Coordinates of N, CA and C in Angstrom, one line a residue:
X1 N 13.4 29.8 -5.0 CA 13.6 29.3 -5.6 C 15.0 28.7 -6.8
X2 N 15.1 28.0 -6.1 CA 17.4 27.5 -7.1 C 16.7 26.5 -8.5
X3 N 16.9 26.9 -9.6 CA 16.5 25.8 -10.2 C 18.1 23.9 -10.2
X4 N 18.8 25.1 -9.6 CA 19.5 23.3 -8.8 C 18.4 23.0 -8.0
X5 N 17.9 23.7 -7.8 CA 16.5 22.8 -6.2 C 15.3 22.8 -7.0
X6 N 15.2 23.3 -8.1 CA 13.8 22.6 -8.7 C 14.3 21.3 -9.5
X7 N 16.0 20.6 -10.3 CA 15.9 20.1 -10.6 C 15.6 18.2 -9.8
X8 N 16.1 18.4 -8.5 CA 15.3 17.1 -7.4 C 14.7 16.8 -8.0
X9 N 13.7 17.3 -7.9 CA 12.5 16.5 -8.3 C 12.8 16.0 -9.8
X10 N 13.7 16.1 -10.3 CA 13.4 15.8 -11.8 C 14.4 14.0 -11.8
X11 N 15.2 14.1 -10.9 CA 15.8 13.5 -11.0 C 15.4 12.6 -9.9
X12 N 14.7 12.4 -9.2 CA 14.1 11.3 -8.3 C 13.1 10.9 -9.2
X13 N 12.5 11.7 -10.0 CA 12.0 11.3 -11.2 C 12.4 10.4 -12.0
X14 N 13.4 10.5 -12.8 CA 13.9 10.0 -13.6 C 14.7 8.5 -12.9
X15 N 15.0 9.2 -11.9 CA 15.0 7.5 -11.8 C 14.1 6.5 -11.0
X16 N 13.2 7.3 -10.5 CA 12.1 6.2 -10.3 C 11.4 5.6 -12.1
X17 N 12.1 6.2 -12.5 CA 10.9 5.9 -14.8 C 12.3 5.1 -14.8
X18 N 13.6 4.6 -14.0 CA 14.2 4.3 -14.1 C 13.8 2.3 -13.5
X19 N 13.5 2.9 -12.5 CA 13.1 1.9 -11.3 C 12.3 1.1 -12.5
X20 N 11.2 1.8 -12.8 CA 10.1 1.2 -13.0 C 10.6 0.1 -14.7
X21 N 11.8 1.2 -15.4 CA 11.7 0.2 -16.7 C 12.8 -1.2 -16.6
X22 N 13.3 -1.0 -15.5 CA 14.0 -2.5 -14.3 C 12.8 -3.7 -13.6
X23 N 13.0 -3.2 -13.6 CA 11.1 -4.1 -12.6 C 10.4 -4.6 -14.4
X24 N 10.4 -3.6 -15.4 CA 9.6 -4.7 -16.9 C 9.8 -5.5 -17.2
X25 N 11.6 -5.3 -16.9 CA 12.2 -6.6 -17.5 C 12.8 -7.6 -16.4
X26 N 13.2 -7.4 -15.0 CA 12.7 -8.7 -14.9 C 12.4 -9.5 -14.7
X27 N 11.2 -9.8 -15.5 CA 10.1 -10.7 -15.5 C 8.7 -10.1 -13.8
X28 N 8.9 -9.7 -13.7 CA 8.3 -8.9 -12.8 C 6.6 -9.1 -13.0
X29 N 5.7 -9.6 -12.1 CA 3.8 -9.8 -12.3 C 3.7 -8.3 -12.9
X30 N 2.7 -8.7 -13.2 CA 2.0 -7.6 -14.0 C 1.1 -6.0 -13.2
X31 N 1.0 -6.7 -12.2 CA 0.5 -5.5 -11.1 C 1.6 -4.6 -10.7
X32 N 3.5 -5.5 -10.3 CA 3.9 -4.6 -9.5 C 4.9 -3.9 -10.3
X33 N 4.5 -4.5 -12.3 CA 4.8 -3.6 -13.0 C 4.2 -2.5 -13.4
X34 N 3.1 -2.5 -13.1 CA 1.8 -1.1 -13.4 C 2.3 -0.9 -12.6
X35 N 2.3 -0.7 -10.9 CA 2.9 0.0 -10.1 C 3.7 1.0 -10.1
X36 N 4.6 0.4 -10.8 CA 6.1 0.9 -10.8 C 6.1 2.0 -11.7
X37 N 6.2 1.7 -12.7 CA 4.7 3.3 -13.6 C 4.2 3.8 -13.5
X38 N 3.7 3.1 -12.3 CA 1.9 4.4 -11.3 C 3.2 5.2 -10.9
X39 N 3.0 5.3 -10.1 CA 4.8 5.6 -9.6 C 5.0 6.8 -10.7
X40 N 6.5 6.1 -11.6 CA 7.2 6.7 -12.4 C 6.5 8.1 -12.9
X41 N 5.4 8.2 -13.5 CA 4.0 8.7 -14.0 C 3.6 9.9 -13.0
X42 N 3.5 10.3 -12.2 CA 3.7 10.7 -10.4 C 4.1 11.6 -10.2
X43 N 5.7 10.8 -10.0 CA 6.8 11.7 -10.0 C 6.9 13.1 -11.3
X44 N 6.8 12.7 -12.8 CA 7.3 13.5 -13.3 C 7.2 14.2 -14.1
X45 N 4.7 13.5 -13.5 CA 4.5 14.8 -13.8 C 4.0 16.2 -12.8
X46 N 4.7 15.7 -11.7 CA 4.1 16.6 -10.8 C 5.2 17.8 -11.0
X47 N 6.3 16.7 -11.4 CA 7.7 18.0 -11.8 C 7.0 18.9 -12.3
X48 N 6.5 18.6 -13.2 CA 6.0 19.2 -14.9 C 4.9 20.4 -14.4
X49 N 3.8 20.0 -13.4 CA 2.7 20.5 -12.7 C 3.9 21.7 -11.8
X50 N 4.8 21.5 -11.0 CA 5.7 21.9 -10.3 C 6.2 23.3 -11.0
X51 N 6.3 22.7 -13.0 CA 7.2 23.8 -13.5 C 6.4 24.9 -14.0
X52 N 4.5 25.0 -14.4 CA 4.2 24.9 -14.3 C 3.1 25.8 -13.6
X53 N 3.9 25.2 -12.4 CA 2.7 26.5 -11.3 C 3.7 28.0 -10.1
X54 N 4.6 27.3 -11.0 CA 6.0 28.8 -10.5 C 6.7 27.5 -9.3
X55 N 7.5 28.4 -8.8 CA 7.6 29.9 -8.3 C 8.7 30.9 -9.8
X56 N 8.8 30.0 -10.0 CA 9.9 30.5 -11.1 C 9.1 30.9 -12.5
X57 N 9.1 32.2 -13.1 CA 8.7 32.7 -13.8 C 8.5 31.3 -15.2
X58 N 7.2 32.3 -15.5 CA 7.1 31.2 -16.3 C 8.5 30.8 -17.9
X59 N 8.7 32.9 -19.0 CA 9.5 32.8 -19.8 C 11.1 31.5 -19.0
X60 N 11.1 31.8 -18.1 CA 12.9 31.5 -17.3 C 12.5 29.7 -17.0
X61 N 11.5 29.3 -17.5 CA 11.2 28.1 -18.0 C 10.3 27.6 -18.7
X62 N 10.6 27.7 -19.5 CA 9.3 27.6 -20.5 C 10.1 26.2 -21.2
X63 N 11.7 26.3 -21.6 CA 12.1 25.3 -22.6 C 12.6 24.1 -21.2
X64 N 12.3 24.6 -19.9 CA 12.3 22.7 -19.1 C 11.2 22.5 -19.1
X65 N 10.8 23.7 -19.2 CA 8.6 22.6 -19.0 C 8.4 21.7 -20.3
X66 N 8.1 22.1 -21.2 CA 8.1 21.5 -22.7 C 9.6 20.2 -23.1
X67 N 10.6 20.0 -22.3 CA 10.7 18.6 -22.7 C 10.3 18.1 -21.3
X68 N 10.5 18.5 -20.0 CA 9.4 17.8 -19.2 C 7.7 17.3 -19.3
X69 N 7.0 18.0 -20.6 CA 5.9 17.7 -21.2 C 5.9 16.5 -21.7
X70 N 7.5 16.9 -23.0 CA 7.1 15.8 -23.5 C 8.5 14.4 -22.9
X71 N 8.9 14.8 -22.4 CA 9.5 13.3 -21.4 C 8.3 12.6 -20.6
X72 N 7.5 12.8 -19.8 CA 5.6 12.5 -20.0 C 4.8 12.0 -20.7
X73 N 4.8 12.5 -21.8 CA 4.5 11.4 -22.3 C 4.8 10.3 -23.1
X74 N 6.4 10.4 -22.8 CA 6.9 9.1 -23.8 C 6.6 8.1 -22.6
X75 N 6.9 8.7 -21.1 CA 6.7 8.2 -19.9 C 5.3 7.1 -20.6
X76 N 4.6 8.0 -20.5 CA 2.8 7.7 -20.7 C 3.0 5.9 -21.3
X77 N 2.9 6.4 -22.8 CA 3.0 6.0 -23.2 C 4.1 4.7 -23.3
X78 N 5.1 4.6 -22.6 CA 5.3 2.9 -22.4 C 4.9 2.8 -21.1
X79 N 4.0 3.1 -21.0 CA 3.1 2.3 -19.2 C 1.8 2.2 -19.7
X80 N 1.5 3.3 -20.1 CA -0.5 3.0 -20.9 C -0.8 0.4 -21.2
X81 N 0.3 0.3 -22.1 CA 0.7 -0.9 -21.8 C 1.2 -1.7 -21.0
X82 N 1.9 -1.1 -20.3 CA 2.3 -1.8 -18.3 C 1.1 -2.0 -17.8
X83 N 0.6 -0.6 -17.5 CA -0.9 -0.9 -16.6 C -1.8 -1.5 -16.9
X84 N -2.2 -1.5 -18.3 CA -3.5 -2.7 -19.5 C -3.4 -3.9 -18.5
X85 N -1.7 -4.4 -19.1 CA -1.6 -6.2 -18.1 C -1.8 -6.2 -17.7
X86 N -1.5 -5.4 -16.1 CA -1.6 -5.1 -14.6 C -3.0 -5.0 -13.9
X87 N -4.2 -5.0 -15.4 CA -5.8 -5.3 -14.8 C -5.9 -3.0 -14.3
X88 N -5.3 -2.4 -14.3 CA -6.3 -1.8 -13.7 C -6.8 -0.6 -15.0
X89 N -7.7 -1.4 -15.5 CA -8.4 -0.4 -16.4 C -7.9 1.1 -16.2
X90 N -8.8 1.8 -15.0 CA -8.9 3.0 -15.0 C -7.7 4.0 -15.3
X91 N -6.9 3.4 -15.1 CA -5.5 3.9 -14.9 C -5.2 4.6 -16.3
X92 N -5.0 2.9 -17.3 CA -5.2 3.4 -18.9 C -5.3 4.4 -19.1
X93 N -6.5 4.9 -18.7 CA -6.9 6.1 -19.0 C -6.4 7.1 -18.5
X94 N -6.9 7.2 -17.6 CA -5.9 7.8 -16.8 C -4.6 8.5 -17.3
X95 N -3.1 7.4 -17.9 CA -2.5 7.7 -18.3 C -2.3 7.9 -20.2
X96 N -3.5 7.6 -19.9 CA -3.3 8.0 -21.5 C -3.4 9.9 -21.9
X97 N -4.8 10.4 -21.3 CA -5.0 11.8 -20.8 C -3.8 11.9 -20.6
X98 N -2.9 12.3 -19.1 CA -2.1 13.0 -19.2 C -1.1 12.8 -20.2
X99 N -0.9 11.7 -21.2 CA 0.5 12.0 -21.8 C -0.6 12.7 -23.1
X100 N -1.9 12.9 -24.1 CA -2.4 13.9 -24.7 C -2.2 15.4 -23.4
X101 N -2.1 15.7 -22.1 CA -1.5 17.0 -22.1 C -0.7 17.5 -22.0
X102 N 0.8 15.9 -22.1 CA 2.2 16.2 -21.9 C 2.3 16.6 -23.1
X103 N 1.8 16.0 -24.2 CA 1.9 16.4 -25.5 C 1.3 17.3 -26.2
X104 N 0.8 17.0 -26.2 CA 0.5 18.8 -27.0 C 0.8 20.0 -25.6
X105 N 1.1 19.6 -24.5 CA 2.3 21.4 -24.3 C 3.7 21.5 -24.5
X106 N 4.2 20.0 -25.1 CA 5.5 20.5 -25.3 C 4.9 20.1 -26.6
X107 N 4.3 20.4 -28.0 CA 4.2 20.1 -29.0 C 4.5 21.1 -30.3
X108 N 5.3 21.4 -30.5 CA 5.7 22.8 -31.3 C 4.0 23.8 -31.1
X109 N 3.6 23.1 -32.9 CA 2.5 23.7 -33.5 C 1.3 23.5 -32.9
X110 N 0.9 22.9 -31.4 CA 0.3 22.9 -30.8 C -1.3 21.7 -31.6
X111 N -1.2 21.2 -33.0 CA -1.7 19.9 -33.3 C -2.3 20.7 -34.4
X112 N -1.4 21.9 -34.9 CA -1.8 22.4 -36.4 C -0.9 22.0 -37.9
X113 N -1.1 20.9 -38.4 CA -0.4 20.7 -39.3 C 0.7 21.8 -40.5
X114 N -0.2 23.3 -40.0 CA -0.3 23.5 -40.9 C 1.1 25.1 -41.1
X115 N 1.5 24.4 -39.5 CA 2.6 24.4 -39.4 C 4.1 23.9 -38.9
X116 N 3.2 22.6 -39.0 CA 4.6 22.0 -39.8 C 6.2 22.3 -40.0
X117 N 6.0 22.5 -41.6 CA 6.9 23.1 -41.8 C 7.9 23.9 -41.7
X118 N 7.7 25.0 -41.2 CA 8.0 25.9 -40.0 C 8.5 25.6 -38.8
X119 N 7.9 25.1 -38.1 CA 8.2 24.6 -36.9 C 9.8 23.4 -37.2
X120 N 9.8 22.9 -38.1 CA 11.0 22.1 -37.7 C 12.4 22.5 -37.7
X121 N 12.5 23.6 -38.3 CA 14.0 24.1 -37.7 C 13.8 24.9 -36.6
X122 N 12.5 24.8 -35.7 CA 12.5 25.2 -34.5 C 14.0 25.2 -33.6
X123 N 14.2 24.8 -32.0 CA 15.4 24.6 -31.6 C 15.1 23.6 -31.1
X124 N 16.4 22.8 -30.9 CA 16.1 21.3 -29.7 C 15.7 21.4 -28.3
X125 N 15.0 20.4 -27.6 CA 15.1 21.0 -25.8 C 16.5 19.5 -26.0
X126 N 16.4 19.9 -23.7 CA 16.8 19.1 -23.5 C 15.9 17.6 -23.0
X127 N 17.2 17.0 -23.5 CA 15.9 15.3 -23.1 C 16.1 14.6 -22.0
X128 N 15.1 15.1 -21.4 CA 15.2 14.3 -19.9 C 14.6 13.3 -20.3
X129 N 15.3 12.0 -19.7 CA 15.0 10.1 -20.3 C 16.1 9.3 -19.3
X130 N 15.6 8.1 -18.2 CA 17.0 8.0 -17.6 C 18.4 7.2 -18.6
X131 N 17.7 7.2 -20.1 CA 18.5 6.3 -20.7 C 19.5 7.1 -22.0
X132 N 18.6 8.6 -22.1 CA 18.8 9.5 -23.3 C 19.6 9.7 -23.3
X133 N 19.8 10.7 -24.4 CA 20.2 10.9 -25.4 C 21.2 12.2 -26.4
X134 N 21.6 12.6 -26.2 CA 21.5 13.5 -27.6 C 20.1 14.4 -27.5
X135 N 19.7 15.4 -28.5 CA 18.3 16.4 -28.2 C 16.8 16.0 -28.5
X136 N 16.1 16.7 -27.9 CA 14.9 16.4 -28.6 C 14.4 17.4 -29.6
X137 N 14.6 17.1 -31.0 CA 14.6 17.9 -32.7 C 12.4 18.6 -32.2
X138 N 12.5 19.0 -32.6 CA 10.6 19.4 -32.9 C 9.8 18.7 -34.2
X139 N 10.1 18.2 -34.7 CA 9.2 16.5 -34.9 C 9.5 15.9 -34.2
X140 N 10.6 15.0 -33.8 CA 10.6 13.8 -32.6 C 8.6 15.1 -31.4
X141 N 8.9 15.8 -31.3 CA 8.0 16.1 -30.5 C 6.4 15.8 -31.1
X142 N 6.2 16.7 -31.9 CA 5.3 16.6 -33.1 C 5.0 15.1 -33.3
X143 N 5.2 14.8 -33.8 CA 5.0 13.1 -33.9 C 4.5 12.3 -32.2
X144 N 5.3 12.3 -31.2 CA 4.9 12.0 -30.3 C 3.9 12.8 -30.2
X145 N 3.0 14.1 -30.1 CA 1.8 14.1 -30.3 C 0.8 13.9 -30.7
X146 N 0.8 13.8 -32.3 CA 0.7 12.7 -33.5 C 0.1 11.0 -33.0
X147 N 1.2 10.4 -31.9 CA 1.0 9.5 -31.6 C 0.0 9.3 -30.6
X148 N 0.4 9.8 -29.7 CA -0.5 9.8 -28.7 C -1.5 10.4 -29.1
X149 N -1.9 10.3 -29.7 CA -3.6 11.5 -29.8 C -4.4 9.3 -30.6
X150 N -3.1 9.0 -31.4 CA -4.0 7.8 -31.9 C -3.3 6.3 -30.2
X151 N -2.5 6.7 -29.5 CA -2.6 5.3 -28.7 C -4.2 6.2 -27.5
X152 N -3.9 7.1 -27.8 CA -6.1 7.2 -26.3 C -7.0 7.4 -28.1
X153 N -7.1 7.7 -29.1 CA -8.0 6.4 -29.9 C -8.7 5.7 -29.3
X154 N -7.2 4.8 -29.5 CA -7.4 3.1 -30.1 C -7.9 3.0 -27.9
X155 N -7.2 3.8 -26.7 CA -8.3 3.3 -25.3 C -9.6 3.3 -25.4
X156 N -9.9 4.8 -26.1 CA -11.4 5.3 -25.9 C -11.7 3.9 -26.5
X157 N -11.6 3.7 -28.0 CA -12.2 2.2 -28.9 C -12.0 1.7 -27.9
X158 N -11.5 0.9 -27.2 CA -11.3 -0.8 -26.5 C -11.6 0.0 -25.1
X159 N -12.0 1.5 -24.7 CA -11.7 1.1 -22.9 C -13.6 2.0 -22.9
X160 N -14.1 2.8 -24.0 CA -15.2 3.8 -23.8 C -15.8 3.7 -22.3
X161 N -16.0 5.5 -21.7 CA -15.6 5.9 -22.8 C -14.4 6.8 -22.5
X162 N -13.8 6.3 -20.8 CA -12.3 6.4 -21.2 C -12.3 8.1 -20.8
X163 N -12.7 8.1 -19.9 CA -12.7 9.8 -19.4 C -11.4 10.2 -18.4
X164 N -11.0 9.0 -18.4 CA -9.7 9.4 -16.7 C -10.5 9.6 -16.3
X165 N -9.2 10.8 -14.7 CA -10.0 11.2 -13.6 C -10.8 11.7 -13.9
X166 N -12.5 10.9 -12.2 CA -13.4 12.2 -12.1 C -13.3 14.0 -12.8
X167 N -14.8 13.9 -12.7 CA -14.9 15.5 -13.0 C -15.1 16.2 -14.3
X168 N -15.2 17.1 -14.5 CA -15.6 17.3 -16.1 C -14.3 17.9 -16.8
X169 N -14.6 17.5 -18.3 CA -13.1 17.3 -18.9 C -12.1 19.0 -18.6
X170 N -11.2 18.7 -18.7 CA -10.2 20.2 -18.8 C -9.5 20.2 -19.8
X171 N -10.1 21.8 -20.5 CA -9.7 21.4 -22.1 C -8.0 22.2 -21.9
X172 N -7.1 21.0 -22.7 CA -5.8 21.8 -22.6 C -6.0 23.4 -22.7
X173 N -4.6 23.9 -21.6 CA -4.2 25.4 -21.7 C -3.1 25.2 -21.7
X174 N -2.2 26.5 -22.0 CA -1.0 26.3 -20.7 C -0.9 27.3 -19.8
X175 N -2.5 28.2 -20.1 CA -2.8 29.0 -18.2 C -2.8 27.9 -17.2
X176 N -2.0 28.7 -17.0 CA -2.2 27.6 -15.0 C -2.2 28.2 -13.9
X177 N -2.5 28.0 -12.7 CA -2.2 28.8 -11.4 C -0.9 28.6 -10.9
X178 N -1.2 29.6 -9.7 CA 0.3 30.4 -8.9 C 0.3 29.1 -7.7
X179 N 1.3 28.3 -7.4 CA 1.1 28.5 -6.0 C 1.6 26.8 -5.6
X180 N 2.0 25.8 -4.7 CA 1.5 24.9 -4.4 C 1.0 24.1 -4.6
X181 N -0.4 24.2 -4.2 CA -1.2 23.5 -4.3 C -2.0 23.6 -5.3
X182 N -1.6 25.0 -6.0 CA -2.5 25.2 -7.8 C -1.8 23.4 -8.4
X183 N 0.2 23.3 -7.6 CA 1.0 22.5 -9.2 C -0.6 21.0 -8.7
X184 N -1.1 21.0 -7.3 CA -1.9 20.0 -7.4 C -3.3 19.4 -7.9
X185 N -3.9 20.1 -8.5 CA -4.5 20.6 -9.2 C -4.9 20.1 -10.3
X186 N -3.5 21.1 -10.6 CA -3.0 21.0 -12.5 C -2.9 19.5 -12.3
X187 N -2.2 18.7 -11.7 CA -1.6 17.4 -11.2 C -3.0 16.5 -12.6
X188 N -4.4 16.7 -11.6 CA -6.1 16.0 -11.7 C -6.5 16.8 -13.3
X189 N -6.1 18.0 -13.4 CA -7.0 18.5 -14.1 C -5.8 17.0 -15.9
X190 N -4.4 17.3 -15.8 CA -4.0 16.1 -16.5 C -4.6 15.6 -17.4
X191 N -5.3 14.7 -15.7 CA -5.8 12.9 -16.0 C -7.0 13.2 -16.3
X192 N -7.7 14.2 -16.9 CA -9.1 14.2 -17.2 C -9.1 15.3 -18.7
X193 N -7.3 15.5 -19.0 CA -7.6 16.3 -20.5 C -8.2 16.0 -21.5
X194 N -8.5 16.7 -22.3 CA -9.3 16.8 -23.6 C -9.1 18.2 -25.1
X195 N -8.6 18.0 -25.6 CA -8.0 18.6 -27.3 C -8.9 19.2 -27.3
X196 N -8.9 20.9 -27.2 CA -10.0 22.2 -27.6 C -11.0 21.6 -28.3
X197 N -10.4 21.3 -30.2 CA -11.7 20.8 -30.6 C -12.2 19.6 -30.6
X198 N -11.6 18.6 -29.7 CA -12.0 18.0 -28.8 C -13.2 17.6 -27.7
X199 N -13.3 18.9 -27.5 CA -14.4 18.9 -26.3 C -15.7 18.5 -26.3
X200 N -16.4 18.2 -25.4 CA -17.7 17.7 -26.0 C -18.4 16.4 -27.2
X201 N -17.0 16.3 -27.4 CA -17.9 15.3 -28.5 C -17.2 13.4 -28.2
X202 N -18.9 13.5 -29.2 CA -18.9 11.6 -27.7 C -17.7 10.6 -27.8
X203 N -17.8 9.3 -27.0 CA -16.3 9.5 -27.6 C -15.4 8.1 -28.7
X204 N -17.4 8.2 -29.1 CA -16.9 7.5 -31.0 C -15.9 8.7 -31.8
X205 N -17.2 9.7 -32.2 CA -15.8 11.0 -32.3 C -14.7 12.0 -32.0
X206 N -14.4 12.0 -30.1 CA -13.7 11.9 -30.2 C -12.3 11.2 -30.8
X207 N -12.4 10.2 -30.7 CA -11.8 8.6 -31.0 C -11.4 9.4 -32.6
X208 N -12.2 9.3 -33.4 CA -12.1 9.4 -35.2 C -11.6 10.9 -35.1
X209 N -11.5 12.1 -34.5 CA -10.9 13.2 -35.0 C -10.0 13.4 -34.5
X210 N -8.7 12.2 -32.9 CA -7.7 12.6 -32.4 C -7.1 11.2 -34.0
X211 N -7.9 10.2 -34.1 CA -7.1 9.3 -35.0 C -7.0 10.4 -36.6
X212 N -7.8 11.4 -37.8 CA -7.4 11.8 -37.8 C -6.3 12.9 -37.8
X213 N -6.3 13.5 -36.8 CA -5.6 14.5 -36.6 C -4.2 14.4 -36.4
X214 N -3.9 12.6 -36.3 CA -2.8 12.6 -35.7 C -2.6 12.1 -37.0
X215 N -2.9 11.4 -38.4 CA -2.2 10.8 -39.8 C -1.8 12.4 -40.1
X216 N -3.0 13.2 -40.2 CA -2.7 15.4 -40.9 C -1.1 15.5 -40.2
X217 N -1.1 15.3 -39.0 CA 0.3 15.8 -38.4 C 1.4 15.1 -39.0
X218 N 1.2 13.4 -38.7 CA 2.0 12.9 -39.5 C 2.2 12.6 -41.9
X219 N 1.4 13.3 -41.8 CA 1.5 13.9 -42.7 C 2.5 15.1 -43.3
X220 N 2.4 16.2 -42.8 CA 2.9 17.5 -42.5 C 4.2 16.8 -42.3
X221 N 4.7 15.8 -41.3 CA 6.1 15.4 -41.7 C 6.6 15.3 -42.5
X222 N 6.1 14.2 -43.5 CA 6.1 13.4 -44.2 C 6.7 14.4 -45.4
X223 N 5.7 15.3 -45.7 CA 5.7 17.1 -46.6 C 6.8 17.5 -46.4
X224 N 7.8 17.5 -45.7 CA 8.8 18.0 -44.8 C 10.2 17.2 -45.1
X225 N 9.7 15.9 -44.1 CA 10.6 14.7 -44.2 C 10.4 14.0 -44.8
X226 N 10.9 13.5 -46.0 CA 11.0 12.2 -47.0 C 10.9 10.7 -45.7
X227 N 12.0 11.4 -45.0 CA 12.3 10.0 -44.3 C 11.0 9.2 -43.0
X228 N 10.0 10.5 -43.7 CA 9.4 9.4 -42.6 C 7.8 9.2 -42.8
X229 N 8.2 8.8 -44.2 CA 6.6 8.6 -45.0 C 6.4 6.9 -44.3
X230 N 7.0 6.3 -44.0 CA 7.3 5.1 -43.6 C 6.0 5.8 -42.6
X231 N 6.7 6.4 -41.1 CA 5.6 6.6 -40.4 C 3.6 6.9 -40.1
X232 N 4.4 7.7 -41.9 CA 3.1 8.6 -42.5 C 2.0 7.0 -42.3
X233 N 2.6 5.8 -43.4 CA 2.0 5.2 -43.7 C 1.4 4.0 -42.0
X234 N 2.2 4.0 -41.0 CA 1.4 3.0 -40.1 C 0.1 3.7 -39.3
X235 N 0.5 5.4 -39.2 CA -0.3 6.5 -38.8 C -2.0 5.8 -39.9
X236 N -0.9 5.8 -41.0 CA -2.8 5.5 -42.0 C -2.9 4.1 -41.4
X237 N -2.9 3.1 -41.6 CA -2.9 1.8 -41.2 C -4.0 1.4 -39.6
X238 N -3.3 2.2 -38.9 CA -4.1 2.4 -37.5 C -6.0 3.2 -37.2
X239 N -5.5 4.1 -38.1 CA -6.6 4.7 -38.9 C -7.7 4.2 -38.7
X240 N -6.7 3.2 -40.0 CA -8.6 2.2 -40.9 C -8.5 1.0 -39.4
X241 N -7.4 0.4 -38.5 CA -7.8 -0.5 -37.6 C -8.1 0.3 -36.8
X242 N -7.8 1.6 -36.2 CA -9.6 2.1 -35.6 C -11.0 1.9 -36.0
X243 N -10.9 2.7 -37.4 CA -12.3 2.8 -37.5 C -12.7 1.1 -37.7
X244 N -12.4 0.2 -37.8 CA -12.8 -1.2 -37.5 C -13.4 -1.6 -36.3
X245 N -13.0 -1.1 -35.6 CA -12.5 -1.3 -34.2 C -14.3 -0.7 -33.3
X246 N -14.2 0.7 -34.0 CA -15.5 1.4 -34.2 C -16.5 0.6 -34.6
X247 N -16.7 0.0 -36.0 CA -17.5 -0.8 -36.5 C -18.1 0.7 -37.9
X248 N -16.9 2.0 -38.4 CA -17.3 2.8 -38.7 C -16.2 3.1 -40.3
X249 N -16.7 3.6 -41.0 CA -15.7 3.7 -42.6 C -14.7 4.7 -41.8
X250 N -13.3 4.5 -42.6 CA -12.8 5.3 -42.1 C -13.1 6.3 -42.9
X251 N -11.9 7.4 -41.3 CA -12.7 9.0 -42.2 C -11.9 9.1 -43.2
X252 N -12.1 10.2 -44.3 CA -10.9 10.7 -44.9 C -10.9 11.7 -44.8
X253 N -8.8 11.4 -45.1 CA -8.5 12.5 -44.1 C -7.1 13.6 -45.9
X254 N -7.7 14.7 -45.6 CA -6.9 16.0 -46.2 C -6.2 16.4 -45.9

């Protein structure tokens, strides 16, 4: 299957995303907006899972897959509040878990603050967005992975346990089975994703771990990019708010 042929589903996904944005800006009822965003997430997630499942070699699609996963995480960060407003509580967790998987797979440091400094000079990726311009730098992908952690932590605190789709939690991994049916299985795994470091934790512990990890990533970015200090301060406030919501002391983040 050619790259040109594979990009057809991507264009469909981006058009569906644009339609969701148009629906939201038109003042449509919350349920209609939520459904539009859910359709967009389904389309873009399926494209990501098709890339993971083949048939093109993994090395050939590596950058395209990372760019798609980053785009999916951005889309899900848009969709979560829209789906929440529609009253579809189950899908709030599904979209947040999908965002976690996508952002982690797009993150060049895979959540490790110690690798951030070296990663900042890495290559940029193509931006997949209906209105997107310019490339996606490593810092944006790392910050996105941190922000998704904070978003999911908030969802867990407000709607515990927020496990997402039914089934055994899926520890996010780059490994994927091949074949068209595998892409559908992969899509369902995204919807119940958990970071390897959070596997087995209860909801409160997972939320606090996600929040603490997010602040550590933002701190590492601020160390290399002084202009990022505002984002670090925002993340620290969000972690404090999360701890208050859970009724515990804010964790110490070194």
